[in-house]
XYZ file of C-alpha atoms in Angstrom:
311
model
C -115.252 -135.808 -143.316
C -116.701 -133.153 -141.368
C -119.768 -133.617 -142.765
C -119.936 -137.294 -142.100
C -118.859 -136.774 -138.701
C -121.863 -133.774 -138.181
C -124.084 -136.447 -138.940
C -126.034 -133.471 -141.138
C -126.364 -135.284 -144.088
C -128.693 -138.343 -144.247
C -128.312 -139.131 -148.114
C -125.490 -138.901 -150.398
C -126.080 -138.948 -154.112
C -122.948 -139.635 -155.901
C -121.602 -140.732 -159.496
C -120.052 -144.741 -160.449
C -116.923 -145.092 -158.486
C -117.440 -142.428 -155.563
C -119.710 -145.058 -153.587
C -117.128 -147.150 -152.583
C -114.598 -144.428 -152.065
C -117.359 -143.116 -149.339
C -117.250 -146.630 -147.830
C -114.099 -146.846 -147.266
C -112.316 -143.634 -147.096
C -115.244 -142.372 -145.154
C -116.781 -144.974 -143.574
C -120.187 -143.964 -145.144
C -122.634 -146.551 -144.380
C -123.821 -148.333 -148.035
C -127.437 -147.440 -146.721
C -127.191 -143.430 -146.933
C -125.430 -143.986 -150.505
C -127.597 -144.306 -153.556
C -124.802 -144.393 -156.350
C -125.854 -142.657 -160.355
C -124.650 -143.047 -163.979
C -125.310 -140.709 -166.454
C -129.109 -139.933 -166.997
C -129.825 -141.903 -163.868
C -131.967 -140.083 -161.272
C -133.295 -140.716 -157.681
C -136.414 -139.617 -156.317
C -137.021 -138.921 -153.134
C -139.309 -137.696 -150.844
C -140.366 -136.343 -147.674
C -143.658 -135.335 -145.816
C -144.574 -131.897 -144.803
C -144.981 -130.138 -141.918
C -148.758 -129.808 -140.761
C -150.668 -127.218 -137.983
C -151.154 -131.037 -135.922
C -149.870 -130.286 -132.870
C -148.512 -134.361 -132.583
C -146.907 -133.666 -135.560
C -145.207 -130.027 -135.485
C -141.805 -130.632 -133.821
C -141.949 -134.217 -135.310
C -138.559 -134.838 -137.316
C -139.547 -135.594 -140.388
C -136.775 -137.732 -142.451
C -136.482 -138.032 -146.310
C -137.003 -141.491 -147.526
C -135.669 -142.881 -151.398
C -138.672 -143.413 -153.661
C -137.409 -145.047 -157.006
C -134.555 -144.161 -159.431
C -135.826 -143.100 -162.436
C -134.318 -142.025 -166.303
C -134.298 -138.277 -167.951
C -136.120 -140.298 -170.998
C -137.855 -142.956 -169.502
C -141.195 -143.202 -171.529
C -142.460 -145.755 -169.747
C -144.690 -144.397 -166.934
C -147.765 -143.244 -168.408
C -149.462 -139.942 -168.089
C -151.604 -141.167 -164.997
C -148.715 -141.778 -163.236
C -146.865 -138.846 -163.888
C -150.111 -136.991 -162.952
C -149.749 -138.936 -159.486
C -146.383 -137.814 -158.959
C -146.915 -134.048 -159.283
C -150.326 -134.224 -157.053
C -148.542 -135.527 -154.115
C -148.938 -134.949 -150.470
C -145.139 -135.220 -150.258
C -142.681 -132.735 -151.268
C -140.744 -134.533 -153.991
C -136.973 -134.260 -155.246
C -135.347 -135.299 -158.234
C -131.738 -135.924 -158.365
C -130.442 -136.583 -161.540
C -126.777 -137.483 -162.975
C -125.959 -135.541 -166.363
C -123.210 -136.213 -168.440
C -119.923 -133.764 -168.522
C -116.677 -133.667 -170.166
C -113.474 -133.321 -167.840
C -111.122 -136.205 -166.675
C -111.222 -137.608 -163.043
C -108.878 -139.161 -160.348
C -107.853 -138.996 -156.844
C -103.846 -140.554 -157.595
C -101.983 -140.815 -160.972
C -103.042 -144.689 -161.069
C -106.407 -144.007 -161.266
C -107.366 -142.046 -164.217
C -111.284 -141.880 -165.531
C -111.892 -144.911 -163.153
C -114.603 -142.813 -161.781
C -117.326 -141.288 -163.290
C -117.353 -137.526 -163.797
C -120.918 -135.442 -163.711
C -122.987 -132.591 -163.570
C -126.525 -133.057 -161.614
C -129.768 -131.897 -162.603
C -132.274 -131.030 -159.333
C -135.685 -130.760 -159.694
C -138.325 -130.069 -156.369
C -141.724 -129.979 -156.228
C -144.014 -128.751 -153.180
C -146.225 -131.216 -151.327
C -149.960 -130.480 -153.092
C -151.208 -130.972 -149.332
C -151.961 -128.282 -147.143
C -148.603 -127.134 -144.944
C -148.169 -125.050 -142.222
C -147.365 -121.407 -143.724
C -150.696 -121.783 -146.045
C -154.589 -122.465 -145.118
C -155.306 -123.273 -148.725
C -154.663 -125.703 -151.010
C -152.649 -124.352 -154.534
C -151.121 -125.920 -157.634
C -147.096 -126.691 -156.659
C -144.897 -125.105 -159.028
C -141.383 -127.284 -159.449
C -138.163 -125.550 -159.413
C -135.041 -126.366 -160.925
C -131.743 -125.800 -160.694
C -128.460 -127.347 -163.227
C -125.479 -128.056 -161.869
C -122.822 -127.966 -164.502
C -119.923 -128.531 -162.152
C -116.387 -128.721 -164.026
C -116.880 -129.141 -167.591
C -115.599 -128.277 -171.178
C -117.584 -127.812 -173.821
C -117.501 -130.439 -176.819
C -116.780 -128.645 -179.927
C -118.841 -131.314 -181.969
C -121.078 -133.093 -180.005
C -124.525 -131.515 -178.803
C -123.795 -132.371 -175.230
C -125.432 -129.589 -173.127
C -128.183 -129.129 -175.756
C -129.054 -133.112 -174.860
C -129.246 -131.503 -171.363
C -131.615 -128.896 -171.885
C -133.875 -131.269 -174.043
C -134.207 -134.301 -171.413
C -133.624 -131.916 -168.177
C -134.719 -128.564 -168.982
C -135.914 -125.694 -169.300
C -133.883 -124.714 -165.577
C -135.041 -121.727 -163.136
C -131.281 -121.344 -162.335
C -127.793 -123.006 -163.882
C -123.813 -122.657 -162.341
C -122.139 -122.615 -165.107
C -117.904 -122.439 -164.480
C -116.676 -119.789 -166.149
C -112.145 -119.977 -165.628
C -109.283 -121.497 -165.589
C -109.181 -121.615 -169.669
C -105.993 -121.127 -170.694
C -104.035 -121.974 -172.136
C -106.753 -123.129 -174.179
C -104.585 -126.318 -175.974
C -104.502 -127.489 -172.238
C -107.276 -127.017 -170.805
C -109.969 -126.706 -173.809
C -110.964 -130.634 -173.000
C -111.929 -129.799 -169.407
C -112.950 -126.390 -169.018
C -114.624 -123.846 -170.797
C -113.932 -119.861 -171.534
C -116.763 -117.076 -170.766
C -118.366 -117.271 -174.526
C -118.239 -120.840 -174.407
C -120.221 -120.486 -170.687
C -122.665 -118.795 -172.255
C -123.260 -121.216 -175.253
C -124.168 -123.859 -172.405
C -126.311 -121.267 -170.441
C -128.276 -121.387 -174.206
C -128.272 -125.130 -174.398
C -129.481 -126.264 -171.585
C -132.477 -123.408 -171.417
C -131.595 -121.622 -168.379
C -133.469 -119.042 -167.235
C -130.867 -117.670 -165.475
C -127.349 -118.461 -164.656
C -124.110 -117.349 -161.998
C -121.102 -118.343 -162.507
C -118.480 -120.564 -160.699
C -114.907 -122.216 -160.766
C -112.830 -119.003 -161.300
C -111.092 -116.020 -158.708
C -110.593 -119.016 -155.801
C -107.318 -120.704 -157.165
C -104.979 -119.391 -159.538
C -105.271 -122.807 -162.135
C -104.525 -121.317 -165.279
C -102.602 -118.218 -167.085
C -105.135 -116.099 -167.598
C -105.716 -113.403 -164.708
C -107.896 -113.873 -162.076
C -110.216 -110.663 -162.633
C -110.428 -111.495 -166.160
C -113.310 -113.968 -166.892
C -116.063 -111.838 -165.086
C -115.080 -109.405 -167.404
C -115.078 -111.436 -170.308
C -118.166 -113.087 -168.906
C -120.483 -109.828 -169.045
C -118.949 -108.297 -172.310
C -119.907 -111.117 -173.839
C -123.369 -111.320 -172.356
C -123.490 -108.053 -173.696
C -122.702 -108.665 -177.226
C -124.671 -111.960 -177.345
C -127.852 -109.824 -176.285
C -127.187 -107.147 -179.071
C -126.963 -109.628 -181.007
C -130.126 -111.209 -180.423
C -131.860 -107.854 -180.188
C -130.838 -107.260 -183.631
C -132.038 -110.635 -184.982
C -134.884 -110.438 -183.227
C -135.889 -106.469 -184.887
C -134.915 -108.248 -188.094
C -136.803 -111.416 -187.925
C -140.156 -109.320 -186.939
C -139.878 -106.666 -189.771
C -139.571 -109.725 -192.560
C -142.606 -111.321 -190.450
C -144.271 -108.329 -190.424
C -144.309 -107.671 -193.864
C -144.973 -110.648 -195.271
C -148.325 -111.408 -193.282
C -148.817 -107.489 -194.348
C -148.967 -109.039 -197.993
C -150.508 -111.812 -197.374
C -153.420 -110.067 -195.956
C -153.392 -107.266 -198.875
C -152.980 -109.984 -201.622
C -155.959 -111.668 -199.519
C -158.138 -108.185 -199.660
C -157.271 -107.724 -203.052
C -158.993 -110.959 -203.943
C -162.115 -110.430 -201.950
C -162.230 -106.802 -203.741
C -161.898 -108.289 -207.544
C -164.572 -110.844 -206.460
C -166.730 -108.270 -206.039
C -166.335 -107.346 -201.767
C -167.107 -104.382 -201.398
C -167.080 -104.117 -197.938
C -163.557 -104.661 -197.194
C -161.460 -102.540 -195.931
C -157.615 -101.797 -196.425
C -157.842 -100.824 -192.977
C -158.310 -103.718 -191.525
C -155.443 -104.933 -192.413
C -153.000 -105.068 -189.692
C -150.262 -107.740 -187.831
C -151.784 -111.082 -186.863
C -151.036 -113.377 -184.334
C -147.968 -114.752 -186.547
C -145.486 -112.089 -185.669
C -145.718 -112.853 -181.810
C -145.390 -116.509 -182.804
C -142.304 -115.734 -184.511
C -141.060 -113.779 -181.939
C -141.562 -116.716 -179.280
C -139.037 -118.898 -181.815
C -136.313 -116.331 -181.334
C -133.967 -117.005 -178.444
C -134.170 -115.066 -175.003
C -132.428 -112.763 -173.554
C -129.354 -114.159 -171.733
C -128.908 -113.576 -168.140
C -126.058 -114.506 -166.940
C -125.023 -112.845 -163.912
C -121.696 -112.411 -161.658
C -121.925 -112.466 -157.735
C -119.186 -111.165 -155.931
C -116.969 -112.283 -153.765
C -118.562 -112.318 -150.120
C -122.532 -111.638 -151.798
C -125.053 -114.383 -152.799
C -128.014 -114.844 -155.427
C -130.421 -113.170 -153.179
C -128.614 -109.784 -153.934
C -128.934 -109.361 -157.650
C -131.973 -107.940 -159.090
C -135.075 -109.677 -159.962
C -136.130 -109.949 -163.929
């Protein structure tokens, strides 16, 4: 309500059910509301600042484009080409599925819909005010996976990363787990955080929803913990896959090569050379099949984002 009454926010983007909530709890006005279901996105849009000197302290408003689908095929490549040469800095705002329950009173159970959001922005390809030259935008994205659990079956977040993804940055909640018959279906435990961090194809990822409210049994200085041990073992993990993977790759495009000299040799080559023989581009192409690194990180209480180190 503060918010409403700031006046600060011109748009809200909201799942089914919340819409008419903001109406009339609120008193929202249905105009600022652009209501989502799952894999439903809105773009918007809003023009940039310029060196005119009519158009400097202008107040420049954003204005909804279109709502669009994570897997709409429809729009051809010429219009997605459009899109991403722009003289407007572009947002895209889209609702992703997640699994927890919702309500607001006990007679009103899953009558809303419950969501993570996507966010993807994109610089104007026009000129703005802190450059003189005109540069390729690069999009940024960011996952927000709210309050979730994490389907034991069902590929969920891995639909996520596929439509949505790859992300620049995730939230990804990390408490309130136990105990785990209870809360399994809505929330998820540090290992299973990082399984979702891996299936949606973040690039990096902080964690949320634990040390604010004591919601479950387990302590509240315990999933951090749990968080970066296993981040730790994960990483081991793949570091040891990925020494594996290469020495099998290595050797077996070693023999390929050797059985492919020996050939040349018995056909009467005698040019060739067993020292030419060496690793070919197929061992870095395995290597880009193995899974990254996973960085997951922690920010304290108090700190922000901008604080932990750069990779």
């Amino acid at each position: 309500l503060e918010l409403i009454d700031s006046n600060k926010v011109k748009f809200w983007v909201v799942p089914l059910g919340i819409k008419s909530w903001l109406m009339d709890r609120a008193g929202v006005s249905p105009e600022d509301i652009v209501e989502l279901e799952w894999w439903q996105g809105v773009r918007i849009s809003k023009e940039p600042k310029t060196k005119d000197s009519d158009c400097i302290n202008k107040v420049v408003l954003p204005e909804v484009e279109e709502l669009v689908r994570a897997f709409d095929t429809t729009a051809g490549e010429e219009q997605q080409c459009k899109r991403g040469d722009s003289n407007k800095h572009g947002l895209v705002i889209t609702c992703a599925p997640a699994q927890h329950w919702c309500s607001r009173s006990p007679f009103d159970r899953n009558r809303r819909l419950w969501c993570s959001w996507a966010v993807r922005a994109t610089p104007s390809a026009a000129k703005s005010i802190e450059t003189t030259t005109h540069s390729q935008p690069r999009s940024h994205s960011f996952y927000f996976a709210g309050d979730t659990g994490l389907p034991p079956e069902f590929p969920l977040h891995h639909q996520i990363g596929d439509r949505l993804g790859p992300f620049d940055l995730a939230a990804i909640p990390i408490g309130a787990y136990e105990p785990n018959w209870f809360m399994r279906e809505s929330h998820c435990n540090p290992a299973e955080a990082v399984k979702i961090h891996q299936a949606v194809r973040a690039r990096r990822s902080v964690a949320i929803h634990f040390d604010t409210f004591d919601l479950a049994d387990e302590p509240r200085e315990e999933p951090p913990q749990l968080l970066l041990k296993e981040v730790c073992r994960v990483n081991v993990e793949i570091a040891r896959l990925a020494a594996e993977v290469v020495a099998v790759a290595d050797q077996v495009d070693m023999a390929t090569q050797l059985g492919a000299l020996e050939g040349q040799i018995g056909a009467g080559d005698t040019e060739s050379n067993i020292s030419e023989v060496e690793p070919s581009s197929v061992v870095a192409e395995v290597v880009e099949m193995l899974p990254p690194l996973v960085d997951f990180e922690v920010v304290s209480r108090g700190g922000s984002i901008e604080s932990l180190p750069r990779n």
